[in-house]
CSV table of C-alpha atoms in Angstrom, one decimal:
chain,number,residue,atom,x,y,z
A,3,MET,CA,-28.6,70.8,24.2
A,4,SER,CA,-32.0,70.2,22.9
A,5,GLN,CA,-30.6,68.0,20.1
A,6,LEU,CA,-28.7,65.9,22.9
A,7,ARG,CA,-32.0,65.7,24.9
A,8,GLU,CA,-33.7,64.4,21.7
A,9,MET,CA,-30.9,61.9,21.1
A,10,LEU,CA,-31.3,60.5,24.5
A,11,ALA,CA,-35.3,60.3,24.2
A,12,GLN,CA,-34.7,57.9,21.3
A,13,ASP,CA,-34.5,54.2,22.3
A,14,PHE,CA,-32.3,53.1,19.5
A,15,MET,CA,-29.6,56.1,20.1
A,16,ARG,CA,-29.6,54.7,24.0
A,17,HIS,CA,-28.7,51.5,22.4
A,18,VAL,CA,-26.1,52.9,20.2
A,19,LEU,CA,-24.6,55.0,23.2
A,20,ALA,CA,-24.6,51.9,25.5
A,21,GLY,CA,-22.9,49.7,23.0
A,22,THR,CA,-20.2,52.0,22.0
A,23,VAL,CA,-19.4,52.8,25.4
A,24,ILE,CA,-19.2,49.1,26.4
A,25,VAL,CA,-16.8,48.6,23.4
A,26,ALA,CA,-14.9,51.6,24.5
A,27,ALA,CA,-14.5,50.3,28.1
A,28,LEU,CA,-13.5,46.8,27.0
A,29,CYS,CA,-11.1,47.7,24.4
A,30,SER,CA,-9.3,50.4,26.2
A,31,TYR,CA,-8.8,48.5,29.2
A,32,LEU,CA,-7.1,45.5,27.0
A,33,GLY,CA,-5.5,48.2,24.9
A,34,VAL,CA,-3.2,49.0,27.9
A,35,PHE,CA,-1.9,45.4,27.7
A,36,ILE,CA,-1.4,45.8,24.1
A,37,VAL,CA,0.5,49.1,24.4
A,38,LEU,CA,2.7,48.1,27.3
A,39,ARG,CA,3.7,45.0,25.5
A,40,ARG,CA,4.7,47.1,22.6
A,41,ALA,CA,2.1,44.8,20.4
A,42,VAL,CA,-0.1,47.3,18.9
A,43,PHE,CA,-0.2,45.8,15.6
A,44,VAL,CA,-1.2,42.5,17.0
A,45,GLY,CA,-4.5,44.6,18.0
A,46,ALA,CA,-4.6,45.7,14.4
A,47,ALA,CA,-4.1,42.4,13.0
A,48,LEU,CA,-6.7,40.7,15.2
A,49,ALA,CA,-9.2,43.5,14.4
A,50,GLN,CA,-8.3,43.0,10.7
A,51,VAL,CA,-8.8,39.0,10.9
A,52,SER,CA,-12.1,39.7,12.7
A,53,SER,CA,-13.3,42.0,9.8
A,54,LEU,CA,-12.2,39.1,7.5
A,55,GLY,CA,-14.5,37.0,9.2
A,56,VAL,CA,-17.4,39.4,8.8
A,57,ALA,CA,-16.4,39.7,5.1
A,58,LEU,CA,-16.4,35.9,4.7
A,59,ALA,CA,-19.9,35.7,6.2
A,60,MET,CA,-21.2,38.4,4.0
A,61,SER,CA,-19.7,36.9,0.5
A,62,ALA,CA,-20.4,33.3,1.5
A,63,GLY,CA,-24.1,34.5,2.0
A,64,ALA,CA,-24.1,36.3,-1.2
A,65,LEU,CA,-22.9,33.4,-2.9
A,66,LEU,CA,-25.2,30.8,-1.5
A,67,HIS,CA,-28.0,33.4,-1.6
A,68,ILE,CA,-28.7,33.3,2.2
A,69,GLY,CA,-30.2,36.5,3.4
A,70,ASP,CA,-31.8,39.4,1.6
A,71,ASP,CA,-30.7,41.9,-1.0
A,72,HIS,CA,-29.8,44.4,1.7
A,73,THR,CA,-28.1,42.0,4.2
A,74,PRO,CA,-27.0,39.0,2.4
A,75,HIS,CA,-24.9,37.2,4.8
A,76,LEU,CA,-24.4,34.1,7.1
A,77,PRO,CA,-24.2,34.8,10.9
A,78,ALA,CA,-20.9,36.7,10.9
A,79,GLY,CA,-20.3,36.1,14.8
A,80,PRO,CA,-19.1,32.5,14.8
A,81,ILE,CA,-17.0,32.9,11.8
A,82,ALA,CA,-15.2,36.0,13.2
A,83,TRP,CA,-14.8,34.5,16.6
A,84,SER,CA,-13.3,31.3,15.2
A,85,LEU,CA,-11.0,33.3,12.8
A,86,THR,CA,-9.9,35.8,15.6
A,87,LEU,CA,-9.2,33.2,18.3
A,88,SER,CA,-7.1,31.0,15.9
A,89,ALA,CA,-5.2,34.3,14.8
A,90,ALA,CA,-4.6,35.0,18.8
A,91,VAL,CA,-3.3,31.5,19.0
A,92,VAL,CA,-0.7,31.9,16.3
A,93,LEU,CA,0.4,35.5,17.5
A,94,ALA,CA,0.8,34.4,20.9
A,95,ALA,CA,3.0,31.3,20.0
A,96,GLN,CA,5.4,33.7,18.3
A,97,ARG,CA,8.9,33.0,20.2
A,98,ARG,CA,12.3,34.7,20.4
A,99,GLU,CA,14.3,32.3,18.6
A,100,ARG,CA,12.0,32.2,15.4
A,101,ARG,CA,13.8,33.0,12.2
A,102,LEU,CA,11.3,35.6,11.2
A,103,PRO,CA,10.8,38.7,13.4
A,104,ARG,CA,7.5,38.6,15.3
A,105,GLU,CA,6.4,42.0,13.6
A,106,SER,CA,6.8,40.5,10.2
A,107,ILE,CA,4.5,37.7,11.0
A,108,VAL,CA,2.0,40.1,12.7
A,109,ALA,CA,2.2,42.3,9.4
A,110,ILE,CA,1.8,39.2,7.2
A,111,VAL,CA,-1.4,38.3,9.1
A,112,TYR,CA,-2.6,41.6,8.9
A,113,VAL,CA,-2.1,42.4,5.1
A,114,ALA,CA,-3.3,39.0,4.1
A,115,ALA,CA,-6.5,39.2,6.3
A,116,ALA,CA,-7.3,43.0,4.6
A,117,ALA,CA,-6.5,41.6,1.2
A,118,LEU,CA,-8.8,38.7,1.6
A,119,ALA,CA,-11.5,40.7,3.4
A,120,ILE,CA,-11.5,43.0,0.3
A,121,LEU,CA,-11.5,40.2,-2.3
A,122,ALA,CA,-14.4,38.4,-0.3
A,123,ILE,CA,-16.5,41.7,-0.4
A,124,ALA,CA,-15.9,42.3,-4.0
A,125,LEU,CA,-18.2,39.3,-4.5
A,126,SER,CA,-21.1,41.0,-2.7
A,127,VAL,CA,-23.4,43.1,-4.6
A,128,HIS,CA,-23.1,46.0,-2.1
A,129,ALA,CA,-19.3,45.9,-2.2
A,130,GLU,CA,-18.7,49.5,-1.6
A,131,ALA,CA,-21.0,50.1,1.2
A,132,GLU,CA,-19.9,47.0,2.9
A,133,VAL,CA,-16.0,48.1,2.8
A,134,LEU,CA,-16.9,51.0,4.5
A,135,ASN,CA,-19.1,49.2,7.1
A,136,LEU,CA,-16.2,46.8,7.6
A,137,LEU,CA,-13.8,49.6,8.2
A,138,PHE,CA,-15.9,51.9,10.3
A,139,GLY,CA,-18.7,49.7,11.4
A,140,ASN,CA,-22.0,51.1,11.7
A,141,VAL,CA,-22.7,51.9,15.4
A,142,LEU,CA,-26.0,53.0,14.4
A,143,THR,CA,-27.3,49.4,13.9
A,144,ILE,CA,-26.5,48.4,17.5
A,145,GLY,CA,-29.7,47.3,18.8
A,146,ARG,CA,-30.7,45.8,22.2
A,147,GLY,CA,-29.5,42.5,21.3
A,148,THR,CA,-26.1,43.6,20.5
A,149,VAL,CA,-25.9,45.5,23.9
A,150,VAL,CA,-26.8,42.6,25.6
A,151,GLU,CA,-24.2,40.5,23.8
A,152,LEU,CA,-21.3,43.0,24.5
A,153,ALA,CA,-22.3,43.2,28.0
A,154,ALA,CA,-22.2,39.5,28.5
A,155,VAL,CA,-18.9,39.2,26.9
A,156,THR,CA,-17.5,42.2,28.8
A,157,GLY,CA,-18.8,40.4,31.8
A,158,VAL,CA,-17.1,37.3,31.4
A,159,LEU,CA,-13.9,38.9,30.2
A,160,GLY,CA,-14.1,41.1,33.4
A,161,LEU,CA,-14.3,38.0,35.7
A,162,ILE,CA,-11.3,36.4,33.9
A,163,HIS,CA,-9.1,39.6,34.2
A,164,ALA,CA,-10.2,40.0,37.8
A,165,ALA,CA,-9.0,36.5,38.6
A,166,ALA,CA,-6.0,36.6,36.4
A,167,TYR,CA,-5.0,40.3,36.3
A,168,ARG,CA,-1.7,39.6,38.2
A,169,ARG,CA,-0.5,36.9,36.0
A,170,PHE,CA,-1.3,38.6,32.9
A,171,LEU,CA,0.8,41.5,34.1
A,172,PHE,CA,3.5,39.5,35.2
A,173,VAL,CA,4.1,37.4,32.2
A,174,SER,CA,3.8,40.7,30.0
A,175,PHE,CA,6.4,42.5,32.3
A,176,ASP,CA,8.9,39.8,33.0
A,177,PRO,CA,7.9,36.3,31.2
A,178,ASP,CA,11.3,35.1,31.8
A,179,MET,CA,11.1,35.6,35.8
A,180,ALA,CA,7.5,34.2,35.7
A,181,THR,CA,8.8,31.0,34.0
A,182,ALA,CA,11.6,30.7,36.6
A,183,LEU,CA,9.1,30.6,39.4
A,184,GLY,CA,7.3,27.8,37.7
A,185,VAL,CA,4.4,30.0,36.0
A,186,ARG,CA,3.5,28.6,32.6
A,187,ALA,CA,4.1,32.0,30.8
A,188,ARG,CA,3.4,30.6,27.2
A,189,TRP,CA,-0.1,29.5,28.4
A,190,TRP,CA,-0.9,32.7,30.3
A,191,ASN,CA,0.1,34.7,27.2
A,192,LEU,CA,-2.2,32.7,25.3
A,193,ALA,CA,-5.1,33.1,27.7
A,194,LEU,CA,-4.4,37.0,27.5
A,195,PHE,CA,-4.4,36.9,23.6
A,196,LEU,CA,-7.6,35.1,23.6
A,197,THR,CA,-9.4,37.3,25.9
A,198,ILE,CA,-8.2,40.1,23.3
A,199,GLY,CA,-9.3,38.3,20.4
A,200,ALA,CA,-12.8,37.4,22.2
A,201,ALA,CA,-13.3,41.0,22.8
A,202,VAL,CA,-12.1,42.1,19.2
A,203,ALA,CA,-14.3,39.6,17.5
A,204,THR,CA,-17.3,40.7,19.6
A,205,ALA,CA,-16.7,44.4,19.1
A,206,ILE,CA,-15.9,44.3,15.4
A,207,HIS,CA,-19.4,43.7,13.9
A,208,ALA,CA,-20.8,46.8,15.8
A,209,ALA,CA,-17.9,49.1,15.8
A,210,GLY,CA,-15.8,48.2,12.6
A,211,MET,CA,-12.3,47.5,12.3
A,212,LEU,CA,-10.8,50.9,12.6
A,213,VAL,CA,-12.9,52.0,15.7
A,214,VAL,CA,-12.0,48.9,17.4
A,215,PHE,CA,-8.4,49.3,16.7
A,216,ASN,CA,-8.6,53.0,17.8
A,217,PHE,CA,-9.9,51.9,21.2
A,218,LEU,CA,-7.2,49.2,21.5
A,219,VAL,CA,-4.5,52.0,21.0
A,220,VAL,CA,-5.2,55.5,21.6
A,221,PRO,CA,-6.9,55.6,25.0
A,222,ALA,CA,-4.0,53.5,26.3
A,223,ALA,CA,-1.4,55.9,24.8
A,224,THR,CA,-3.4,59.0,26.4
A,225,ALA,CA,-3.3,57.2,29.6
A,226,LEU,CA,0.4,56.3,29.6
A,227,LEU,CA,1.1,60.1,28.8
A,228,ILE,CA,-0.7,61.3,32.0
A,229,GLY,CA,-1.1,58.5,34.4
A,230,LYS,CA,1.6,58.1,37.1
A,231,THR,CA,0.9,54.5,38.2
A,232,LEU,CA,-0.4,51.4,36.4
A,233,ARG,CA,-3.7,52.0,38.3
A,234,GLN,CA,-4.2,55.4,37.0
A,235,VAL,CA,-3.2,54.2,33.4
A,236,PHE,CA,-5.8,51.4,33.3
A,237,ALA,CA,-8.4,54.0,34.9
A,238,LEU,CA,-7.7,56.9,32.5
A,239,ALA,CA,-7.7,54.7,29.6
A,240,VAL,CA,-11.1,53.2,30.2
A,241,LEU,CA,-12.4,56.8,31.1
A,242,THR,CA,-11.1,58.5,28.1
A,243,GLY,CA,-12.2,55.7,25.9
A,244,MET,CA,-15.8,56.1,27.3
A,245,VAL,CA,-15.6,60.0,27.1
A,246,ALA,CA,-14.6,59.5,23.4
A,247,ALA,CA,-17.5,57.1,22.7
A,248,LEU,CA,-19.9,59.4,24.3
A,249,ALA,CA,-18.7,62.6,22.8
A,250,GLY,CA,-18.1,61.1,19.2
A,251,VAL,CA,-21.8,59.6,19.1
A,252,SER,CA,-23.0,62.7,20.3
A,253,LEU,CA,-21.0,64.9,17.9
A,254,SER,CA,-22.0,62.7,15.0
A,255,TYR,CA,-25.8,63.0,15.9
A,256,VAL,CA,-25.6,66.7,16.4
A,257,ALA,CA,-23.4,67.5,13.4
A,258,ASP,CA,-24.7,64.8,11.3
A,259,LEU,CA,-21.2,63.1,10.9
A,260,PRO,CA,-20.3,59.6,10.5
A,261,THR,CA,-20.2,58.0,13.8
A,262,GLY,CA,-17.0,55.9,13.6
A,263,PRO,CA,-14.6,58.7,12.3
A,264,ALA,CA,-16.2,61.1,14.9
A,265,ILE,CA,-15.2,58.8,17.8
A,266,ILE,CA,-11.8,58.4,16.5
A,267,ALA,CA,-11.4,62.3,16.0
A,268,VAL,CA,-12.3,62.9,19.7
A,269,ASN,CA,-10.0,60.1,20.8
A,270,VAL,CA,-7.1,61.5,19.0
A,271,ALA,CA,-8.2,65.1,20.4
A,272,LEU,CA,-8.1,63.7,23.9
A,273,LEU,CA,-4.6,62.2,23.0
A,274,LEU,CA,-3.4,65.5,21.7
A,275,ALA,CA,-4.8,67.5,24.8
A,276,ALA,CA,-3.1,65.0,26.8
A,277,ALA,CA,0.3,65.6,25.2
A,278,LEU,CA,0.1,69.3,25.3
A,279,TRP,CA,-0.9,69.0,29.2
A,280,ARG,CA,2.2,67.0,29.6
A,281,ARG,CA,4.5,69.3,27.9
A,282,GLY,CA,3.0,72.2,29.7
B,22,MET,CA,26.0,18.7,50.0
B,23,SER,CA,23.0,17.9,47.3
B,24,ASP,CA,22.7,19.4,43.8
B,25,VAL,CA,20.0,22.1,43.3
B,26,VAL,CA,20.5,21.7,39.5
B,27,ALA,CA,22.5,19.2,37.2
B,28,PHE,CA,22.8,19.4,33.5
B,29,ARG,CA,23.7,15.7,32.1
B,30,ASN,CA,25.1,15.7,28.6
B,31,VAL,CA,23.0,18.5,27.6
B,32,THR,CA,22.9,20.0,24.0
B,33,LEU,CA,21.3,23.5,23.4
B,34,GLY,CA,20.6,25.4,20.5
B,35,TYR,CA,18.1,27.2,18.4
B,36,ARG,CA,16.8,26.0,15.0
B,37,GLY,CA,19.2,23.2,14.3
B,38,ASN,CA,22.2,25.5,15.4
B,39,PRO,CA,23.8,24.1,18.6
B,40,VAL,CA,25.2,26.5,20.9
B,41,VAL,CA,26.4,24.2,23.6
B,42,GLU,CA,26.9,20.6,23.2
B,43,GLY,CA,27.4,17.7,25.7
B,44,LEU,CA,27.4,19.9,28.7
B,45,THR,CA,27.4,18.0,32.1
B,46,PHE,CA,27.8,19.9,35.4
B,47,ALA,CA,25.8,20.3,38.7
B,48,VAL,CA,25.5,23.1,41.1
B,49,ARG,CA,25.4,22.5,44.8
B,50,ASP,CA,23.3,23.5,47.4
B,51,GLY,CA,24.6,26.9,49.1
B,52,GLU,CA,27.3,27.3,46.5
B,53,PHE,CA,28.4,30.5,44.5
B,54,PHE,CA,28.6,29.2,40.9
B,55,GLY,CA,30.1,31.7,38.2
B,56,ILE,CA,29.5,31.3,34.6
B,57,VAL,CA,32.1,33.3,32.7
B,58,GLY,CA,32.5,33.8,28.9
B,59,ALA,CA,32.3,36.4,26.2
B,60,ASN,CA,29.2,37.5,24.3
B,61,GLY,CA,28.0,34.7,22.3
B,62,SER,CA,29.7,31.8,24.3
B,63,GLY,CA,26.5,30.4,25.5
B,64,LYS,CA,26.0,31.8,28.9
B,65,THR,CA,22.5,33.2,28.4
B,66,THR,CA,21.5,30.0,26.6
B,67,ILE,CA,22.6,27.9,29.5
B,68,LEU,CA,20.6,30.2,31.7
B,69,ARG,CA,17.5,30.1,29.7
B,70,ALA,CA,17.8,26.3,30.0
B,71,LEU,CA,18.2,26.3,33.5
B,72,LEU,CA,15.2,28.5,34.0
B,73,GLY,CA,13.1,26.2,32.0
B,74,ILE,CA,12.6,28.8,29.3
B,75,LEU,CA,14.6,26.9,26.7
B,76,ARG,CA,14.2,23.1,26.2
B,77,PRO,CA,17.4,21.0,25.6
B,78,ARG,CA,17.8,19.2,22.4
B,79,SER,CA,19.2,16.4,24.1
B,80,GLY,CA,20.2,15.4,27.7
B,81,GLN,CA,18.6,16.1,31.0
B,82,ILE,CA,18.2,18.9,33.2
B,83,GLU,CA,17.5,18.0,36.9
B,84,THR,CA,16.3,20.6,39.2
B,85,ALA,CA,15.7,20.1,43.1
B,86,HIS,CA,12.9,22.7,42.9
B,87,ARG,CA,11.3,24.7,40.2
B,88,ARG,CA,11.7,28.2,41.8
B,89,PHE,CA,14.4,30.3,40.7
B,90,GLY,CA,14.8,33.9,41.7
B,91,TYR,CA,15.9,35.3,38.3
B,92,VAL,CA,17.7,38.8,38.2
B,93,PRO,CA,17.8,39.7,34.6
B,94,GLN,CA,20.1,42.3,33.0
B,95,ARG,CA,18.8,45.9,33.6
B,96,SER,CA,17.8,46.2,30.0
B,97,ALA,CA,15.8,43.2,29.9
B,98,LEU,CA,12.7,44.8,31.5
B,99,ASP,CA,10.8,47.5,29.7
B,100,ASP,CA,10.6,50.9,31.1
B,101,ILE,CA,7.3,51.6,29.8
B,102,PHE,CA,5.6,49.8,32.5
B,103,PRO,CA,4.7,52.4,35.2
B,104,LEU,CA,5.1,49.9,38.1
B,105,SER,CA,6.3,50.8,41.5
B,106,VAL,CA,9.1,49.1,43.4
B,107,ARG,CA,6.6,47.2,45.7
B,108,GLU,CA,4.6,46.3,42.7
B,109,VAL,CA,7.5,44.7,40.9
B,110,VAL,CA,8.2,42.6,43.8
B,111,ALA,CA,4.6,41.7,44.6
B,112,LEU,CA,4.0,40.7,40.8
B,113,ALA,CA,6.3,37.7,41.5
B,114,CYS,CA,5.2,37.0,45.2
B,115,PRO,CA,1.9,38.7,46.3
B,116,ARG,CA,1.9,36.5,49.5
B,117,GLY,CA,5.9,36.9,50.1
B,118,ASP,CA,7.3,39.1,52.6
B,119,ILE,CA,7.7,42.1,50.5
B,120,THR,CA,8.9,44.4,53.5
B,121,ALA,CA,11.4,42.1,54.7
B,122,ALA,CA,13.0,41.5,51.2
B,123,LEU,CA,13.0,45.1,50.6
B,124,GLU,CA,14.8,45.7,54.0
B,125,GLN,CA,17.4,42.8,53.3
B,126,THR,CA,18.5,44.6,50.2
B,127,GLY,CA,18.3,48.2,51.5
B,128,THR,CA,15.6,49.4,49.2
B,129,THR,CA,12.9,49.9,51.8
B,130,GLU,CA,12.9,53.8,51.0
B,131,LEU,CA,12.4,53.1,47.4
B,132,ALA,CA,9.2,51.1,47.8
B,133,THR,CA,6.8,53.9,46.4
B,134,ARG,CA,9.1,55.0,43.7
B,135,LEU,CA,8.6,54.0,40.0
B,136,PHE,CA,11.1,51.2,39.3
B,137,ARG,CA,11.9,52.6,35.9
B,138,ASP,CA,13.1,55.9,37.5
B,139,LEU,CA,15.7,53.9,39.4
B,140,SER,CA,19.6,53.7,38.8
B,141,GLY,CA,21.0,50.6,37.5
B,142,GLY,CA,22.3,49.6,41.0
B,143,GLN,CA,19.0,50.3,42.8
B,144,LYS,CA,17.2,48.3,40.0
B,145,GLN,CA,19.4,45.4,40.6
B,146,ARG,CA,18.8,45.6,44.5
B,147,VAL,CA,15.1,45.5,43.6
B,148,LEU,CA,15.2,42.5,41.5
B,149,ILE,CA,17.3,40.8,44.0
B,150,ALA,CA,14.6,41.6,46.8
B,151,ARG,CA,11.9,40.3,44.4
B,152,ALA,CA,13.8,37.0,44.0
B,153,LEU,CA,14.1,36.7,48.0
B,154,ALA,CA,10.4,37.6,48.4
B,155,SER,CA,9.6,34.7,46.1
B,156,ALA,CA,11.1,32.1,48.7
B,157,ALA,CA,13.5,31.2,45.7
B,158,ARG,CA,16.4,29.0,47.1
B,159,VAL,CA,18.6,29.7,44.0
B,160,LEU,CA,19.4,33.2,42.9
B,161,VAL,CA,20.3,33.4,39.2
B,162,LEU,CA,21.9,36.5,38.1
B,163,ASP,CA,22.7,37.7,34.6
B,164,GLU,CA,25.4,40.3,34.1
B,165,PRO,CA,24.1,42.1,37.1
B,166,THR,CA,26.9,44.6,37.3
B,167,ASP,CA,27.0,45.3,33.6
B,168,GLY,CA,27.4,49.0,33.0
B,169,MET,CA,27.7,49.8,36.6
B,170,ASP,CA,30.6,52.0,38.1
B,171,LEU,CA,33.1,50.5,40.8
B,172,GLU,CA,30.7,51.6,43.5
B,173,GLY,CA,27.6,49.8,42.0
B,174,GLN,CA,29.6,46.8,41.5
B,175,HIS,CA,31.0,46.6,44.8
B,176,GLY,CA,27.6,47.1,46.4
B,177,ILE,CA,25.8,44.5,44.5
B,178,LEU,CA,28.6,41.9,45.3
B,179,GLN,CA,28.6,42.9,48.9
B,180,LEU,CA,25.0,42.4,49.0
B,181,ILE,CA,25.2,38.9,47.4
B,182,GLY,CA,27.9,37.9,50.1
B,183,ARG,CA,25.7,39.2,52.8
B,184,LEU,CA,22.7,37.4,51.6
B,185,ARG,CA,24.8,34.0,51.4
B,186,ALA,CA,25.9,34.4,54.8
B,187,THR,CA,22.6,35.2,56.2
B,188,THR,CA,20.4,33.0,54.4
B,189,GLY,CA,22.6,30.3,52.7
B,190,ILE,CA,21.0,31.0,49.3
B,191,THR,CA,22.7,29.3,46.1
B,192,VAL,CA,23.9,31.5,43.6
B,193,ILE,CA,24.4,31.2,39.9
B,194,TYR,CA,26.0,34.3,38.5
B,195,VAL,CA,26.8,34.9,34.9
B,196,THR,CA,29.3,37.6,33.7
B,197,HIS,CA,31.7,38.1,30.7
B,198,ARG,CA,34.5,39.6,33.1
B,199,LEU,CA,37.0,37.0,34.0
B,200,ASN,CA,38.1,39.0,37.2
B,201,GLU,CA,34.7,39.8,38.6
B,202,LEU,CA,34.2,36.6,40.5
B,203,SER,CA,37.8,35.7,41.3
B,204,HIS,CA,37.4,36.2,45.1
B,205,THR,CA,33.6,35.5,45.6
B,206,ALA,CA,32.7,32.3,43.4
B,207,ASP,CA,33.3,28.7,44.9
B,208,ARG,CA,33.4,27.4,41.4
B,209,LEU,CA,33.5,28.8,37.9
B,210,MET,CA,32.5,27.6,34.4
B,211,LEU,CA,34.4,29.0,31.8
B,212,LEU,CA,33.0,29.1,28.2
B,213,HIS,CA,34.9,29.8,25.0
B,214,GLU,CA,34.1,28.9,21.3
B,215,GLY,CA,32.5,25.4,22.4
B,216,VAL,CA,35.3,24.8,25.2
B,217,THR,CA,34.0,24.4,28.5
B,218,ARG,CA,36.1,24.1,31.8
B,219,ILE,CA,34.5,23.9,35.3
B,220,GLY,CA,36.2,23.9,38.6
B,221,PRO,CA,37.3,25.8,41.7
B,222,VAL,CA,38.4,29.4,41.0
B,223,ALA,CA,42.3,28.4,41.4
B,224,GLU,CA,41.9,25.8,38.9
B,225,ILE,CA,40.1,27.9,36.2
B,226,LEU,CA,42.0,31.2,36.6
B,227,CYS,CA,45.3,29.8,36.1
B,228,GLU,CA,47.6,30.5,33.5
B,229,THR,CA,47.7,26.6,32.3
B,230,THR,CA,43.8,26.4,31.9
B,231,LEU,CA,43.5,30.0,30.4
B,232,ARG,CA,46.3,29.3,28.0
B,233,GLU,CA,44.6,25.9,26.8
B,234,VAL,CA,41.1,27.6,26.5
B,235,TYR,CA,42.2,30.9,24.7
B,236,GLY,CA,45.4,29.7,23.0
B,237,LEU,CA,47.0,32.9,24.1
B,238,PRO,CA,49.8,33.6,26.7
B,239,VAL,CA,47.8,34.9,29.8
B,240,ARG,CA,49.2,36.1,33.3
B,241,VAL,CA,47.6,35.5,36.3
B,242,VAL,CA,49.0,37.3,39.5
B,243,GLU,CA,47.5,37.0,43.1
B,244,THR,CA,47.3,40.0,45.3
B,245,HIS,CA,45.6,40.2,48.5
B,246,GLY,CA,44.3,36.8,48.2
B,247,GLN,CA,42.4,37.6,44.9
B,248,ARG,CA,43.6,36.3,41.4
B,249,LEU,CA,43.9,38.6,38.6
B,250,VAL,CA,43.9,37.7,35.0
B,251,LEU,CA,46.1,40.2,32.9
B,252,PRO,CA,45.8,39.9,29.3
């Protein structure tokens, strides 16, 4: 307990906790849409494309000698945002009559982005450390500015979803009936994907690819195992995501473990507990 | 009687492969119009074009309004969604009279149950309720009795008949079973390997037409005022 009190007494750890909890709440909520639409690899692909943006910013900075020896990069945000939103447009546009199955296009986007990110990072002088950062992020670097940015984006996306929740759900559940009633299902799907892309692009630099992907899938899966109604599923997903974030950061501080994997481990433990509770 | 939807020389297909070519027909207001054909004959393609999901490669589709009450095949909706019956109806029509629609379809007592836990027949009734609550003037049903037992089939057809009598709603009903609509439809469209025949039931379900379309000797008998096609 004294270690936890010590953790909370430090400004930077409070920022870490706040930032991680915001990422958890935002991605866990959006993850319910992703899991319900059976599109979990869209989440993975968007996260990977976003981390490609970060990698490109790092390597371009290194090549152009922008930044210092320790953080040689261009501003990653705009590059990650533009790449992720472009990928969201491509993935949202996939239609039933295409020759290639949708999953194969998602997989191609994922694998291409992963390979390009590694190639880009190989140009950097700190390649190995940066690959780890790209995968797991470094939540310990979350400062006040990042928290404000995360909160602002979450606020805007929250307002969009408060206004369009029913439309997003309708085009996810039954796009054909939505179209039959004159709803522009294709545009609403695109809007939903863009909100997911915006969330991923914002979260990725702070939390890393695997942590963001984990929040897009695991809390929603946990909630679907134990939630009886859709409202419960959304609430439980956000709650378990936030609990995993708080517990993961605390665990990593107390036991001196890497933070990203600790958060994922707690999330998976909650999922297993939910599965056992459901069986029992 | 005005037309609620009209296809004029419409060609439909996917990626360069035409499925239906030069299709011309109209569905009249208040009519029960059946589309009958085997799997792969183009029924669903026509339906998707009618609903605005698929754009015609050529020709024109004119609709009197853009609100169709679509009742998809049961399997088209993913059971992963933990939505209650009331939520399923409300998604399509938050301001519609959901209570009245559930009453009309005899599903009031199912309102709080999860949609995914219902039987096939109950699901179809709820989807019909959703179409009614959305104030659609045309009910479009895609194989609504597929996989149902006799009681389920009877229940759905009775419900549609009752709704037509009380609301005057137009019905477009797709099925692969030739005999299913023989006593309920006003007109039928028969689809088979690119051949299309449209007309009153007596004109379509007759030995001459069926022999022309299928190239097989087919027997049609009439019993209790209903035509039955015997292979």
